[in-house]
C-alpha positions as YAML, in Angstrom:
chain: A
units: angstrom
residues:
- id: 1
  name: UNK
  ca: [28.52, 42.71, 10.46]
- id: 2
  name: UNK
  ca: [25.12, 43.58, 9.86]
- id: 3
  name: UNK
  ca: [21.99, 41.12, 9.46]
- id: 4
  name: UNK
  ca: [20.46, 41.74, 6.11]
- id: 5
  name: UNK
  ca: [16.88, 41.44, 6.57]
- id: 6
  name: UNK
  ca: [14.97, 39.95, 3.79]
- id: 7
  name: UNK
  ca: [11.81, 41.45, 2.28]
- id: 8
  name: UNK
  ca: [8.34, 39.61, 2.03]
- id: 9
  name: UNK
  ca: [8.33, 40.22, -1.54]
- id: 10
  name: UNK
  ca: [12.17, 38.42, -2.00]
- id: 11
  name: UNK
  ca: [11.17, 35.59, 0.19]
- id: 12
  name: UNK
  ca: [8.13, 34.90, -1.71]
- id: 13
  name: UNK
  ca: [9.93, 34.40, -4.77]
- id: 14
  name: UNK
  ca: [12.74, 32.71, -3.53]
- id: 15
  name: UNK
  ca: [10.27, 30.08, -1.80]
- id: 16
  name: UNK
  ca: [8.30, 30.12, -5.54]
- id: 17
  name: UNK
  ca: [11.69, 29.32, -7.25]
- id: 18
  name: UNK
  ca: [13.05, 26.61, -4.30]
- id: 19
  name: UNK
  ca: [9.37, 25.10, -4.84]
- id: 20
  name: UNK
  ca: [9.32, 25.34, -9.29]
- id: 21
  name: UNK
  ca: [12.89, 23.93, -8.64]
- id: 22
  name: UNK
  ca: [11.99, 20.72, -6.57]
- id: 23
  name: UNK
  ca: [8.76, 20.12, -8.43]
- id: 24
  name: UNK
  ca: [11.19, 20.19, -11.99]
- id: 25
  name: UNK
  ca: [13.75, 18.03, -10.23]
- id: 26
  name: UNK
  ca: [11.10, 15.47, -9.01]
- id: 27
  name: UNK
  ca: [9.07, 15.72, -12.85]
- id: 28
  name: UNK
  ca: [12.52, 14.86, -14.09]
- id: 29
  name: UNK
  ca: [12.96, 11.49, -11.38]
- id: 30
  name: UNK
  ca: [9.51, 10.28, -12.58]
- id: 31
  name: UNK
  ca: [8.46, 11.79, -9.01]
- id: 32
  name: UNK
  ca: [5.62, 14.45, -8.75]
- id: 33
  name: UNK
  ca: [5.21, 14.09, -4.95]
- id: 34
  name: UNK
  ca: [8.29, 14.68, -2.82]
- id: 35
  name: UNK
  ca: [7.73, 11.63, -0.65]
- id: 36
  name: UNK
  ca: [8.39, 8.22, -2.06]
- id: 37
  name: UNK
  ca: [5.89, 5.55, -1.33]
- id: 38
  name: UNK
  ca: [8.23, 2.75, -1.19]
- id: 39
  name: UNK
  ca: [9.83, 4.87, 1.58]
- id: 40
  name: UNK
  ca: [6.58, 5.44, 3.73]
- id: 41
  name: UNK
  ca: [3.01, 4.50, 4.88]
- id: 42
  name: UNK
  ca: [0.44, 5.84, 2.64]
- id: 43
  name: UNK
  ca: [-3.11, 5.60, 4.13]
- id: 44
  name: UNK
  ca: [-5.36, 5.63, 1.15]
- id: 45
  name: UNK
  ca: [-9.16, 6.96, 1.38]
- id: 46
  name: UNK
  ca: [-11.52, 4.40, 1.07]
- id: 47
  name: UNK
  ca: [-12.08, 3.39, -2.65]
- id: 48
  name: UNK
  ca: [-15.52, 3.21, -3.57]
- id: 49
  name: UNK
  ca: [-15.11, -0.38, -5.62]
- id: 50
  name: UNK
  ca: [-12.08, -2.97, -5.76]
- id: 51
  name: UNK
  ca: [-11.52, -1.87, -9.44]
- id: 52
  name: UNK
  ca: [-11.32, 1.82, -8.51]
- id: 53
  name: UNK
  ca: [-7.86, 0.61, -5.80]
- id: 54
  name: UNK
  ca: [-6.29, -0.80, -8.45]
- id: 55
  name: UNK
  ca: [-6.96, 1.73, -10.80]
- id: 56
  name: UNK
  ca: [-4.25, 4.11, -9.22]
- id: 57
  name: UNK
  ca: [-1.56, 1.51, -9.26]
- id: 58
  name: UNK
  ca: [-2.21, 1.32, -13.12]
- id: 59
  name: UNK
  ca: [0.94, -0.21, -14.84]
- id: 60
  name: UNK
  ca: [2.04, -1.80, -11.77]
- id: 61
  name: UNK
  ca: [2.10, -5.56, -10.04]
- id: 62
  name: UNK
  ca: [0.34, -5.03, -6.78]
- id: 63
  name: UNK
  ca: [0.74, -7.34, -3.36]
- id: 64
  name: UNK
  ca: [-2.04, -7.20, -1.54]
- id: 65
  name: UNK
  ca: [-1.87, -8.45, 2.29]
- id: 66
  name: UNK
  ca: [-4.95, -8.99, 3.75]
- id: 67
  name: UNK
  ca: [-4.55, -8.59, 7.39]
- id: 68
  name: UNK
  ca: [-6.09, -7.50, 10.95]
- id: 69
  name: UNK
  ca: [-4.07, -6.22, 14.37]
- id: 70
  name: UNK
  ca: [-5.80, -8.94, 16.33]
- id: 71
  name: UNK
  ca: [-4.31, -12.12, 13.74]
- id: 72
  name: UNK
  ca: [-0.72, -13.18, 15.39]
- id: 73
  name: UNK
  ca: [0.33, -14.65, 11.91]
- id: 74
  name: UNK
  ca: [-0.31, -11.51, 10.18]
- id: 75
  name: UNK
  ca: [1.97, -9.78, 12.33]
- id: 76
  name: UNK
  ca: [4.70, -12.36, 12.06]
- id: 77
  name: UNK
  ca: [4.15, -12.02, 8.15]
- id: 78
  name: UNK
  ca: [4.64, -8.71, 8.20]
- id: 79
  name: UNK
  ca: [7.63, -8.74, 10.08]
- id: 80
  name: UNK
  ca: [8.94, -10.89, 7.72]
- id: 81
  name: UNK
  ca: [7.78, -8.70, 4.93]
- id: 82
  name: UNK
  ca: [9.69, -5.89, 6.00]
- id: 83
  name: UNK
  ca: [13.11, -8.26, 4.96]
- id: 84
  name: UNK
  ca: [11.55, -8.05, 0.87]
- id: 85
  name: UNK
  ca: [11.33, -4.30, 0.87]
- id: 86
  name: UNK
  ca: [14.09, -3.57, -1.04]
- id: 87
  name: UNK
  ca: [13.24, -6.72, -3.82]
- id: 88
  name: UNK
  ca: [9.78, -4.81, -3.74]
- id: 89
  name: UNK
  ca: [11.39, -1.79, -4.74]
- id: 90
  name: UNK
  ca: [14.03, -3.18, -7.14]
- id: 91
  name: UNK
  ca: [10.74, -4.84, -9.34]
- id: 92
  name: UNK
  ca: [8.60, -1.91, -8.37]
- id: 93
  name: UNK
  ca: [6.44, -3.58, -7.22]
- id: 94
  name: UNK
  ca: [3.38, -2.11, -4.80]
- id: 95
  name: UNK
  ca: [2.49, -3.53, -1.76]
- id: 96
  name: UNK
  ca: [-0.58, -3.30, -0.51]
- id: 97
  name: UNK
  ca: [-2.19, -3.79, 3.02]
- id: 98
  name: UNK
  ca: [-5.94, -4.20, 3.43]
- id: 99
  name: UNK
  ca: [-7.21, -4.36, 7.24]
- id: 100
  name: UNK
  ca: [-10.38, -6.29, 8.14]
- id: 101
  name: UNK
  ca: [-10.53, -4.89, 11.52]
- id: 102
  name: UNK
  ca: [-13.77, -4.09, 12.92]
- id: 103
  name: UNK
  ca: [-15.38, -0.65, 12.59]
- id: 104
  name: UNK
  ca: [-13.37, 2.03, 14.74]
- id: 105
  name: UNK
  ca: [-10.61, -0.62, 14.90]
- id: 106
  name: UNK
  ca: [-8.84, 0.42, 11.94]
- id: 107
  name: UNK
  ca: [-6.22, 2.83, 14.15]
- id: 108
  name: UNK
  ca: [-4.96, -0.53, 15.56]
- id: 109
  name: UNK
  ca: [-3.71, -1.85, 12.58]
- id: 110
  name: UNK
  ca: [-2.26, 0.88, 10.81]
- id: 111
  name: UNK
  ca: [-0.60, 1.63, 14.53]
- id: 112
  name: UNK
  ca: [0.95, -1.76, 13.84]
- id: 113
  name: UNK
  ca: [1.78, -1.18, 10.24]
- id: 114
  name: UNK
  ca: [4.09, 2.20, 12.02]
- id: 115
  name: UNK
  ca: [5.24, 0.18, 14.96]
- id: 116
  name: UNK
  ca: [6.68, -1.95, 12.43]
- id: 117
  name: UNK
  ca: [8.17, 0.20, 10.17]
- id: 118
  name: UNK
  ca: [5.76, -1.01, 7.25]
- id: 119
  name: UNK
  ca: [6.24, 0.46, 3.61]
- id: 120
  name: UNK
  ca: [3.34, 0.78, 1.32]
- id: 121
  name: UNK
  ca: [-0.46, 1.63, 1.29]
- id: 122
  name: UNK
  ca: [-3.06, 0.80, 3.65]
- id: 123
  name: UNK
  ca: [-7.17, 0.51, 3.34]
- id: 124
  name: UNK
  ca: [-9.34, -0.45, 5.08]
- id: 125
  name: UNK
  ca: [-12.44, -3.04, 4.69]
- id: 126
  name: UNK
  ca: [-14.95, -0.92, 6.46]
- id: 127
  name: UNK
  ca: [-16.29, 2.26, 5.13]
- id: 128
  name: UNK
  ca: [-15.53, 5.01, 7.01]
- id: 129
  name: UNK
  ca: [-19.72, 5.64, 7.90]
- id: 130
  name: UNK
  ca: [-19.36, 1.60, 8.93]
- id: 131
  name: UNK
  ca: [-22.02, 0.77, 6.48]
- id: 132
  name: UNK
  ca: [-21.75, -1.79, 3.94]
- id: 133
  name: UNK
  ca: [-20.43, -0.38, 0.46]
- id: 134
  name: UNK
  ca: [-19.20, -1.94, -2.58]
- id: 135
  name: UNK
  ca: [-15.48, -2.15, -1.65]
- id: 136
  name: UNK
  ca: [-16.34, -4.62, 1.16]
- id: 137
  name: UNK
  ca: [-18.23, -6.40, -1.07]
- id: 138
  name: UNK
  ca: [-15.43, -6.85, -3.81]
- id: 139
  name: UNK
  ca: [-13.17, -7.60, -1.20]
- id: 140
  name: UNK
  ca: [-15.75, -10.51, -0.13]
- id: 141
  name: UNK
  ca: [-16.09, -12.01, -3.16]
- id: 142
  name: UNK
  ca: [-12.81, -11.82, -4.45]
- id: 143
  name: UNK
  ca: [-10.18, -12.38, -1.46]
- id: 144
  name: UNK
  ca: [-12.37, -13.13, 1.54]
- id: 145
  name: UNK
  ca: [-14.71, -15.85, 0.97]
- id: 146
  name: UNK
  ca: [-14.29, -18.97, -0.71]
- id: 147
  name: UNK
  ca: [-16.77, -20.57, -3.53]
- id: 148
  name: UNK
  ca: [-18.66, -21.94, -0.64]
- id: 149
  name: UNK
  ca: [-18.82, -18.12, 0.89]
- id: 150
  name: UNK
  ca: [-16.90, -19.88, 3.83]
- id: 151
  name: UNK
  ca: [-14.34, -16.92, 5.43]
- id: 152
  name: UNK
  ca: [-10.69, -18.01, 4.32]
- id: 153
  name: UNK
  ca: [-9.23, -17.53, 7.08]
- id: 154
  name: UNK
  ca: [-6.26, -14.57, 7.27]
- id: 155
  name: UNK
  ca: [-3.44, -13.55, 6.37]
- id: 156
  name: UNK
  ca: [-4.71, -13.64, 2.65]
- id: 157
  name: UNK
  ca: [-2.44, -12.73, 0.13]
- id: 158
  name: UNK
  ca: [-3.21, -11.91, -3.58]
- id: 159
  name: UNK
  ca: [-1.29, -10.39, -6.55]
- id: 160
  name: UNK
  ca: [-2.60, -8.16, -9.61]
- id: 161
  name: UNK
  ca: [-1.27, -7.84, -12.69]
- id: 162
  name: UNK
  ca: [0.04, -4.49, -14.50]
- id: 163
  name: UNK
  ca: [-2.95, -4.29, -16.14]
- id: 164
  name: UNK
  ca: [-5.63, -4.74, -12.91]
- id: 165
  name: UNK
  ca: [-6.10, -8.36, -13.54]
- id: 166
  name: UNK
  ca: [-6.18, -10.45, -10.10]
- id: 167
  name: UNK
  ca: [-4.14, -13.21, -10.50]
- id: 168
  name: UNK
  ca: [-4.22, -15.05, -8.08]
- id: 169
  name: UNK
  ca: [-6.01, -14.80, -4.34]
- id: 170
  name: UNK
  ca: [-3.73, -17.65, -2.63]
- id: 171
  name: UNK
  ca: [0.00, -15.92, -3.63]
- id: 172
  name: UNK
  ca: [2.51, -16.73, -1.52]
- id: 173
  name: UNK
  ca: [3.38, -15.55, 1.89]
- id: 174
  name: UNK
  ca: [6.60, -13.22, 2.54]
- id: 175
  name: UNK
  ca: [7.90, -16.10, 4.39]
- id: 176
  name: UNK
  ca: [8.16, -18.37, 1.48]
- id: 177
  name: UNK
  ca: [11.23, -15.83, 0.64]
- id: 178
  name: UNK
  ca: [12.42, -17.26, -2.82]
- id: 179
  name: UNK
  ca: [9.32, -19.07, -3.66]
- id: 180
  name: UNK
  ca: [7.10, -15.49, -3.52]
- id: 181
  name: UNK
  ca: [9.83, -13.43, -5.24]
- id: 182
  name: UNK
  ca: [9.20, -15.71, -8.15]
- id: 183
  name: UNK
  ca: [5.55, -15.52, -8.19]
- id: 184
  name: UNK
  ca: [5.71, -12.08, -8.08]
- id: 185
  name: UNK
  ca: [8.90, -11.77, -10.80]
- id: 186
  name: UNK
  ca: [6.70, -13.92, -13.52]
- id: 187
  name: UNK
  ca: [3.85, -11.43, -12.89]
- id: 188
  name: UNK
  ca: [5.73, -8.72, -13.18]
- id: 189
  name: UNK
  ca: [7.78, -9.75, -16.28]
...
């Protein structure tokens, strides 16, 4: 039996039909990447406001989780979160990590986030130059600091609406189990 050796031109266009083919099978599951979020890490680039993050989740509830790899009841939380990934997926729901680690720390947290087996997207705080920008600044006023501008303290959690509204910047943690699904279910509903 002889190999049959395929030519560069036949390969090319059975890789461009294989490709058309997945990208019409994904179009047709609502998918237009072939990786699913819920399914994976996503690092996001840094946003330049608040409002500009929650602009690409448009049409969906977001969970943020503010969090660093040096806070012990982050990491506990998120352990715990990992337990609500498939009522996160059920309600479609986007979860959303935000790191406040120091500049140049950021590779600790999303190292974490892996360790863990985490599904989602991650940002960070800090710009990537390390200089002050509006995104920190959002975050500040928003999440961080209270009306005092006393730091919260962290975890923070916080959940937006379908149509980029923050509700609320004290949601529940994952480890209130039933008590967060129904926060998040009224939001979402």
């Amino acid at each position: 039996m002889k190999n049959k050796i395929i030519g560069t031109t036949t390969m090319k266009k059975y890789l461009t039909s294989l490709f058309l083919f997945m990208l019409i099978l994904g179009k047709l599951h609502g998918q237009t990447d072939f990786t699913k979020p819920e399914d994976t890490l996503t690092i996001l680039e840094h946003p330049s406001s608040f409002s500009d993050l929650i602009k690409q989740f448009k049409g969906k509830v977001i969970y943020i989780d503010i969090m660093a790899s040096w806070c012990k009841p982050c990491i506990q939380e998120l352990k715990i979160s990992k337990g609500l990934d498939k009522f996160f997926a059920k309600e479609n729901i986007v979860k959303l990590y935000i790191s406040i680690d120091n500049f140049g720390q950021t590779d600790k947290a999303i190292e974490i986030l892996k360790t863990e087996n985490i599904k989602g997207y991650f940002v960070t705080y800090q710009a990537p130059d390390g200089k002050p920008n509006q995104f920190a600044t959002d975050l500040e006023n928003l999440l961080l600091f209270d009306n005092k501008k006393q730091f919260r303290g962290i975890p923070i959690y916080a959940i937006v609406d379908k149509q980029g509204t923050l509700i609320t910047n004290d949601a529940k943690r994952p480890s209130s189990g039933e008590e967060l699904k129904k926060q998040l279910q009224k939001t979402n509903n």
